Tab-separated table of C-alpha atoms in Angstrom:
chain	number	residue	atom	x	y	z
A	1	SER	CA	-18.944	-69.570	28.399
A	2	GLN	CA	-18.800	-70.234	32.138
A	3	HIS	CA	-22.022	-72.212	31.900
A	4	GLU	CA	-21.564	-74.432	28.853
A	5	GLY	CA	-18.911	-75.744	26.505
A	6	PHE	CA	-15.244	-75.872	27.526
A	7	ALA	CA	-13.443	-73.443	29.780
A	8	GLN	CA	-10.693	-71.164	28.492
A	9	GLY	CA	-7.410	-73.051	28.634
A	10	CYS	CA	-8.990	-76.512	28.589
A	11	PRO	CA	-6.776	-78.720	26.357
A	12	LEU	CA	-9.877	-80.343	24.854
A	13	SER	CA	-11.382	-77.051	23.698
A	14	PRO	CA	-9.227	-76.482	20.575
A	15	VAL	CA	-9.433	-80.175	19.667
A	16	PHE	CA	-13.222	-80.193	19.612
A	17	ALA	CA	-13.241	-76.832	17.830
A	18	ALA	CA	-10.985	-78.313	15.135
A	19	LEU	CA	-13.328	-81.275	14.669
A	20	VAL	CA	-16.303	-78.983	14.145
A	21	LEU	CA	-14.434	-76.503	11.942
A	22	ASN	CA	-13.358	-79.419	9.772
A	23	LEU	CA	-17.054	-79.862	8.976
A	24	VAL	CA	-17.976	-76.196	8.650
A	25	LEU	CA	-15.064	-74.630	6.777
A	26	PRO	CA	-15.076	-76.910	3.685
A	27	GLN	CA	-18.736	-76.058	3.100
A	28	LEU	CA	-18.048	-72.372	3.656
A	29	ASN	CA	-15.044	-72.487	1.326
A	30	GLY	CA	-17.285	-74.002	-1.338
A	31	GLU	CA	-19.806	-71.196	-0.959
A	32	LEU	CA	-17.046	-68.580	-1.154
A	33	ASP	CA	-15.662	-70.293	-4.247
A	34	ALA	CA	-19.069	-70.068	-5.897
A	35	ARG	CA	-19.390	-66.352	-5.042
A	36	THR	CA	-15.951	-65.440	-6.400
A	37	SER	CA	-16.318	-67.634	-9.478
A	38	ALA	CA	-19.597	-65.914	-10.307
A	39	ARG	CA	-17.679	-62.618	-10.333
A	40	GLY	CA	-14.885	-64.103	-12.451
A	41	LEU	CA	-12.344	-63.915	-9.604
A	42	PRO	CA	-9.920	-66.492	-8.150
A	43	ARG	CA	-11.092	-68.369	-5.071
A	44	THR	CA	-10.219	-67.471	-1.496
A	45	ASP	CA	-9.933	-69.843	1.424
A	46	SER	CA	-10.398	-69.896	5.179
A	47	LEU	CA	-7.660	-71.758	7.023
A	48	SER	CA	-7.622	-73.028	10.601
A	49	TYR	CA	-5.204	-74.622	13.022
A	50	LEU	CA	-7.131	-76.028	15.964
A	51	ASP	CA	-9.390	-73.133	17.032
A	52	ASP	CA	-7.352	-70.325	15.444
A	53	THR	CA	-8.792	-69.287	12.087
A	54	GLY	CA	-7.316	-66.976	9.488
A	55	ILE	CA	-9.328	-65.940	6.455
A	56	PHE	CA	-8.182	-64.173	3.295
A	57	LEU	CA	-11.233	-62.391	1.935
A	58	ARG	CA	-12.233	-59.715	-0.499
A	59	PHE	CA	-14.086	-56.794	1.034
A	60	ALA	CA	-17.352	-57.793	-0.635
A	61	ASP	CA	-17.256	-61.200	1.073
A	62	ILE	CA	-16.483	-60.207	4.680
A	63	SER	CA	-20.061	-59.752	5.915
A	64	PHE	CA	-21.181	-62.849	4.011
A	65	PHE	CA	-18.431	-64.922	5.648
A	66	LEU	CA	-19.240	-63.735	9.166
A	67	GLU	CA	-22.958	-64.397	8.713
A	68	ARG	CA	-22.504	-67.846	7.149
A	69	LEU	CA	-19.864	-69.006	9.628
A	70	SER	CA	-22.198	-68.043	12.448
A	71	THR	CA	-25.137	-69.839	10.812
A	72	LEU	CA	-23.225	-73.015	9.936
A	73	GLY	CA	-21.402	-73.196	13.255
A	74	ARG	CA	-24.326	-72.550	15.586
A	75	PRO	CA	-25.852	-76.065	15.383
A	76	HIS	CA	-22.440	-77.488	16.347
A	77	GLY	CA	-21.841	-75.083	19.221
A	78	ILE	CA	-19.355	-72.870	17.356
A	79	PHE	CA	-19.825	-69.152	17.964
A	80	ILE	CA	-17.751	-66.257	16.678
A	81	SER	CA	-16.135	-64.011	19.284
A	82	TYR	CA	-16.937	-60.801	17.452
A	83	ASP	CA	-15.137	-58.727	20.065
A	84	LYS	CA	-11.925	-60.642	19.220
A	85	THR	CA	-12.389	-60.645	15.456
A	86	HIS	CA	-10.128	-58.221	13.607
A	87	LEU	CA	-9.817	-57.207	9.969
A	88	LEU	CA	-6.215	-56.710	8.864
A	89	THR	CA	-6.725	-54.327	5.963
A	90	SER	CA	-3.161	-53.038	5.601
A	91	THR	CA	0.400	-53.448	6.909
A	92	THR	CA	1.465	-49.856	6.246
A	93	GLY	CA	-0.063	-48.321	9.365
A	94	ALA	CA	-2.795	-46.542	7.401
A	95	SER	CA	-6.271	-47.694	6.432
A	96	PRO	CA	-6.808	-48.275	2.702
A	97	MET	CA	-10.351	-46.903	2.976
A	98	PRO	CA	-9.654	-43.637	1.038
A	99	LEU	CA	-8.210	-45.646	-1.852
A	100	LEU	CA	-11.026	-48.184	-2.201
A	101	THR	CA	-13.735	-48.230	-4.804
A	102	PRO	CA	-17.129	-47.047	-3.518
A	103	SER	CA	-18.475	-50.614	-3.393
A	104	ASP	CA	-15.444	-51.960	-1.487
A	105	ALA	CA	-15.478	-48.989	0.884
A	106	THR	CA	-19.158	-49.606	1.627
A	107	ALA	CA	-18.564	-53.327	2.213
A	108	LEU	CA	-15.632	-52.679	4.553
A	109	THR	CA	-17.527	-49.989	6.465
A	110	GLU	CA	-20.489	-52.317	6.996
A	111	ALA	CA	-18.231	-55.091	8.302
A	112	LEU	CA	-16.367	-52.729	10.653
A	113	ASP	CA	-19.604	-51.231	11.954
A	114	PHE	CA	-20.977	-54.722	12.567
A	115	LEU	CA	-17.946	-55.720	14.627
A	116	ALA	CA	-17.979	-52.418	16.516
A	117	SER	CA	-21.603	-53.027	17.455
A	118	HIS	CA	-20.430	-56.159	19.301
A	119	ASP	CA	-18.123	-54.212	21.654
A	120	ASN	CA	-15.088	-54.663	19.414
A	121	LYS	CA	-12.801	-51.759	20.336
A	122	GLU	CA	-10.400	-52.243	17.414
A	123	PRO	CA	-12.116	-54.012	14.511
A	124	GLU	CA	-9.623	-52.736	11.903
A	125	LEU	CA	-5.889	-53.401	12.128
A	126	THR	CA	-3.498	-51.606	9.793
A	127	SER	CA	-0.035	-52.707	10.983
A	128	GLY	CA	-0.214	-56.409	11.756
A	129	VAL	CA	-1.821	-59.178	13.739
A	130	ARG	CA	-0.724	-62.132	15.833
A	131	LEU	CA	-1.588	-65.398	14.087
A	132	LEU	CA	-0.721	-68.763	15.664
A	133	GLY	CA	1.646	-66.990	18.029
A	134	CYS	CA	3.594	-65.313	15.213
A	135	PRO	CA	3.564	-61.749	13.875
A	136	LEU	CA	1.844	-61.232	10.540
A	137	GLY	CA	2.310	-57.740	9.218
A	138	GLY	CA	4.793	-55.070	8.272
A	139	LEU	CA	8.460	-54.817	9.234
A	140	ALA	CA	7.884	-52.361	12.080
A	141	PHE	CA	5.107	-54.503	13.554
A	142	THR	CA	7.212	-57.679	13.359
A	143	THR	CA	10.265	-55.991	14.873
A	144	SER	CA	8.210	-54.618	17.776
A	145	PHE	CA	6.631	-58.047	18.320
A	146	LEU	CA	10.055	-59.740	18.463
A	147	VAL	CA	11.462	-57.121	20.846
A	148	LYS	CA	8.605	-57.813	23.265
A	149	ALA	CA	9.149	-61.569	22.900
A	150	ILE	CA	12.827	-61.236	23.781
A	151	SER	CA	11.984	-59.056	26.783
A	152	SER	CA	9.587	-61.722	28.096
A	153	PHE	CA	12.172	-64.423	27.337
A	154	THR	CA	14.781	-62.555	29.383
A	155	ASP	CA	12.398	-62.042	32.309
A	156	ASP	CA	11.449	-65.736	32.319
A	157	ILE	CA	15.112	-66.789	32.430
A	158	GLN	CA	15.786	-64.460	35.335
A	159	ARG	CA	12.860	-65.936	37.236
A	160	LEU	CA	14.155	-69.460	36.618
A	161	ASN	CA	17.664	-68.572	37.757
A	162	ILE	CA	16.580	-67.027	41.053
A	163	GLY	CA	13.378	-68.920	41.798
A	164	LEU	CA	14.253	-72.608	41.452
A	165	SER	CA	17.031	-74.527	43.146
A	166	ASP	CA	16.379	-77.938	41.551
A	167	LEU	CA	18.500	-78.112	38.408
A	168	GLN	CA	16.436	-80.789	36.656
A	169	THR	CA	13.209	-78.845	37.096
A	170	ARG	CA	14.880	-75.626	36.012
A	171	ALA	CA	16.342	-77.253	32.886
A	172	ALA	CA	13.037	-78.927	31.978
A	173	LEU	CA	11.060	-75.688	32.356
A	174	PHE	CA	13.573	-73.842	30.225
A	175	ARG	CA	13.619	-76.448	27.463
A	176	PHE	CA	9.907	-77.185	27.239
A	177	SER	CA	8.413	-73.816	28.186
A	178	VAL	CA	10.715	-70.800	28.102
A	179	ARG	CA	12.670	-71.735	24.961
A	180	ALA	CA	9.504	-72.992	23.288
A	181	SER	CA	8.096	-69.465	23.553
A	182	VAL	CA	10.669	-68.065	21.095
A	183	ASP	CA	11.906	-70.948	18.918
A	184	HIS	CA	8.999	-70.652	16.483
A	185	LEU	CA	9.709	-66.922	16.110
A	186	LEU	CA	13.093	-67.555	14.482
A	187	ASP	CA	11.261	-68.144	11.197
A	188	SER	CA	9.357	-64.877	11.582
A	189	ASP	CA	12.589	-63.023	12.239
A	190	PHE	CA	14.284	-64.571	9.211
A	191	TYR	CA	11.471	-63.917	6.747
A	192	ALA	CA	10.935	-60.347	7.992
A	193	HIS	CA	14.562	-59.252	7.893
A	194	ALA	CA	16.451	-61.598	5.565
A	195	SER	CA	15.732	-59.463	2.501
A	196	LEU	CA	17.704	-56.649	4.141
A	197	THR	CA	20.908	-58.633	4.674
A	198	ARG	CA	20.499	-61.526	2.201
A	199	PRO	CA	22.170	-64.381	4.133
A	200	ALA	CA	23.422	-67.359	2.135
A	201	SER	CA	21.017	-69.663	3.974
A	202	PRO	CA	18.811	-69.716	7.111
A	203	THR	CA	21.617	-71.542	8.989
A	204	ASP	CA	23.834	-68.475	8.449
A	205	TRP	CA	21.183	-66.125	9.767
A	206	SER	CA	22.217	-63.690	12.482
A	207	SER	CA	20.221	-60.771	13.810
A	208	LEU	CA	19.558	-58.854	16.997
A	209	PHE	CA	16.868	-61.422	17.806
A	210	THR	CA	19.147	-64.465	17.398
A	211	GLN	CA	21.958	-62.700	19.241
A	212	GLN	CA	19.661	-62.032	22.183
A	213	ILE	CA	18.513	-65.655	22.215
A	214	ASN	CA	22.166	-66.760	22.157
A	215	SER	CA	23.121	-64.406	24.963
A	216	ASN	CA	20.193	-65.322	27.210
A	217	THR	CA	20.560	-69.058	26.574
A	218	HIS	CA	24.274	-68.789	27.305
A	219	THR	CA	23.522	-66.975	30.564
A	220	PHE	CA	20.987	-69.586	31.614
A	221	ILE	CA	23.295	-72.535	30.941
A	222	ARG	CA	26.164	-70.782	32.716
A	223	HIS	CA	24.005	-70.314	35.817
A	224	LEU	CA	22.739	-73.871	35.541
A	225	THR	CA	26.202	-75.423	35.323
A	226	SER	CA	27.986	-72.828	37.487
A	227	SER	CA	30.475	-72.422	34.659
A	228	THR	CA	31.967	-69.153	33.467
A	229	ASN	CA	33.938	-70.707	30.597
A	230	LEU	CA	31.250	-71.824	28.166
A	231	PRO	CA	32.469	-71.599	24.568
A	232	THR	CA	30.873	-69.107	22.214
A	233	ASP	CA	28.579	-70.989	19.847
A	234	SER	CA	26.920	-69.158	16.964
A	235	ASN	CA	24.411	-72.014	16.647
A	236	LEU	CA	23.517	-72.101	20.325
A	237	PRO	CA	19.741	-71.794	19.728
A	238	ALA	CA	19.810	-75.008	17.683
A	239	HIS	CA	21.962	-76.895	20.189
A	240	SER	CA	20.728	-75.587	23.526
A	241	ALA	CA	17.977	-78.200	23.840
A	242	ALA	CA	20.529	-81.017	23.542
A	243	LEU	CA	22.767	-79.351	26.120
A	244	LEU	CA	19.968	-79.500	28.684
A	245	TYR	CA	19.700	-83.296	28.866
A	246	LEU	CA	21.244	-83.385	32.318
A	247	PRO	CA	22.047	-86.670	34.083
A	248	ALA	CA	19.938	-87.362	37.139
A	249	SER	CA	23.020	-87.084	39.350
């Protein structure tokens, strides 16, 4: 909050959250394991990277998980942002509620109602969710996510080209910030669309997303070097970082 803990954006915040979650989640995983084992079902786990947590749960365990995570985390200063907690129940665009057993439907309804009571405007997601900066969901959701990422990537490059005169600063911002915003999405693009085209390997992968990255990176380097004769390079995303080690002169 504004009165205690660490402010949003503070680099220490996710580090301290990770330290506390490393204490809380193993205990919670053990309790979940006991619940599922008692019902003769395989275990489920909660996984975290820094302060971003993703949990794969059965409907009957959702309310239990929320209550126990809140109870175990409270003494350590960990609180759930219920208004930012979402349940991804499907990737087809439709809720599975009509197809659930009565007990699962009741459990899911209770969890959704609980989140809605904490000002959560969209507790249930049925297409996909952003996890660790990457799309997790159906093909349409992933494609839409990548289109928006490319649009932002293009806008950022345009701002660099017209807003900064110092070449070193422009190159550094591109390499460490602008390009970093899309590099990790190449995996998402490959895994979402590769089954449609079946490339021989990830290094042979080509799609609208990679083509747009190539084109925008090519445009940026051409502006940076004032060259109109850059060679076409199908692997430009992999090599562009090396191209931007400019000499101080």
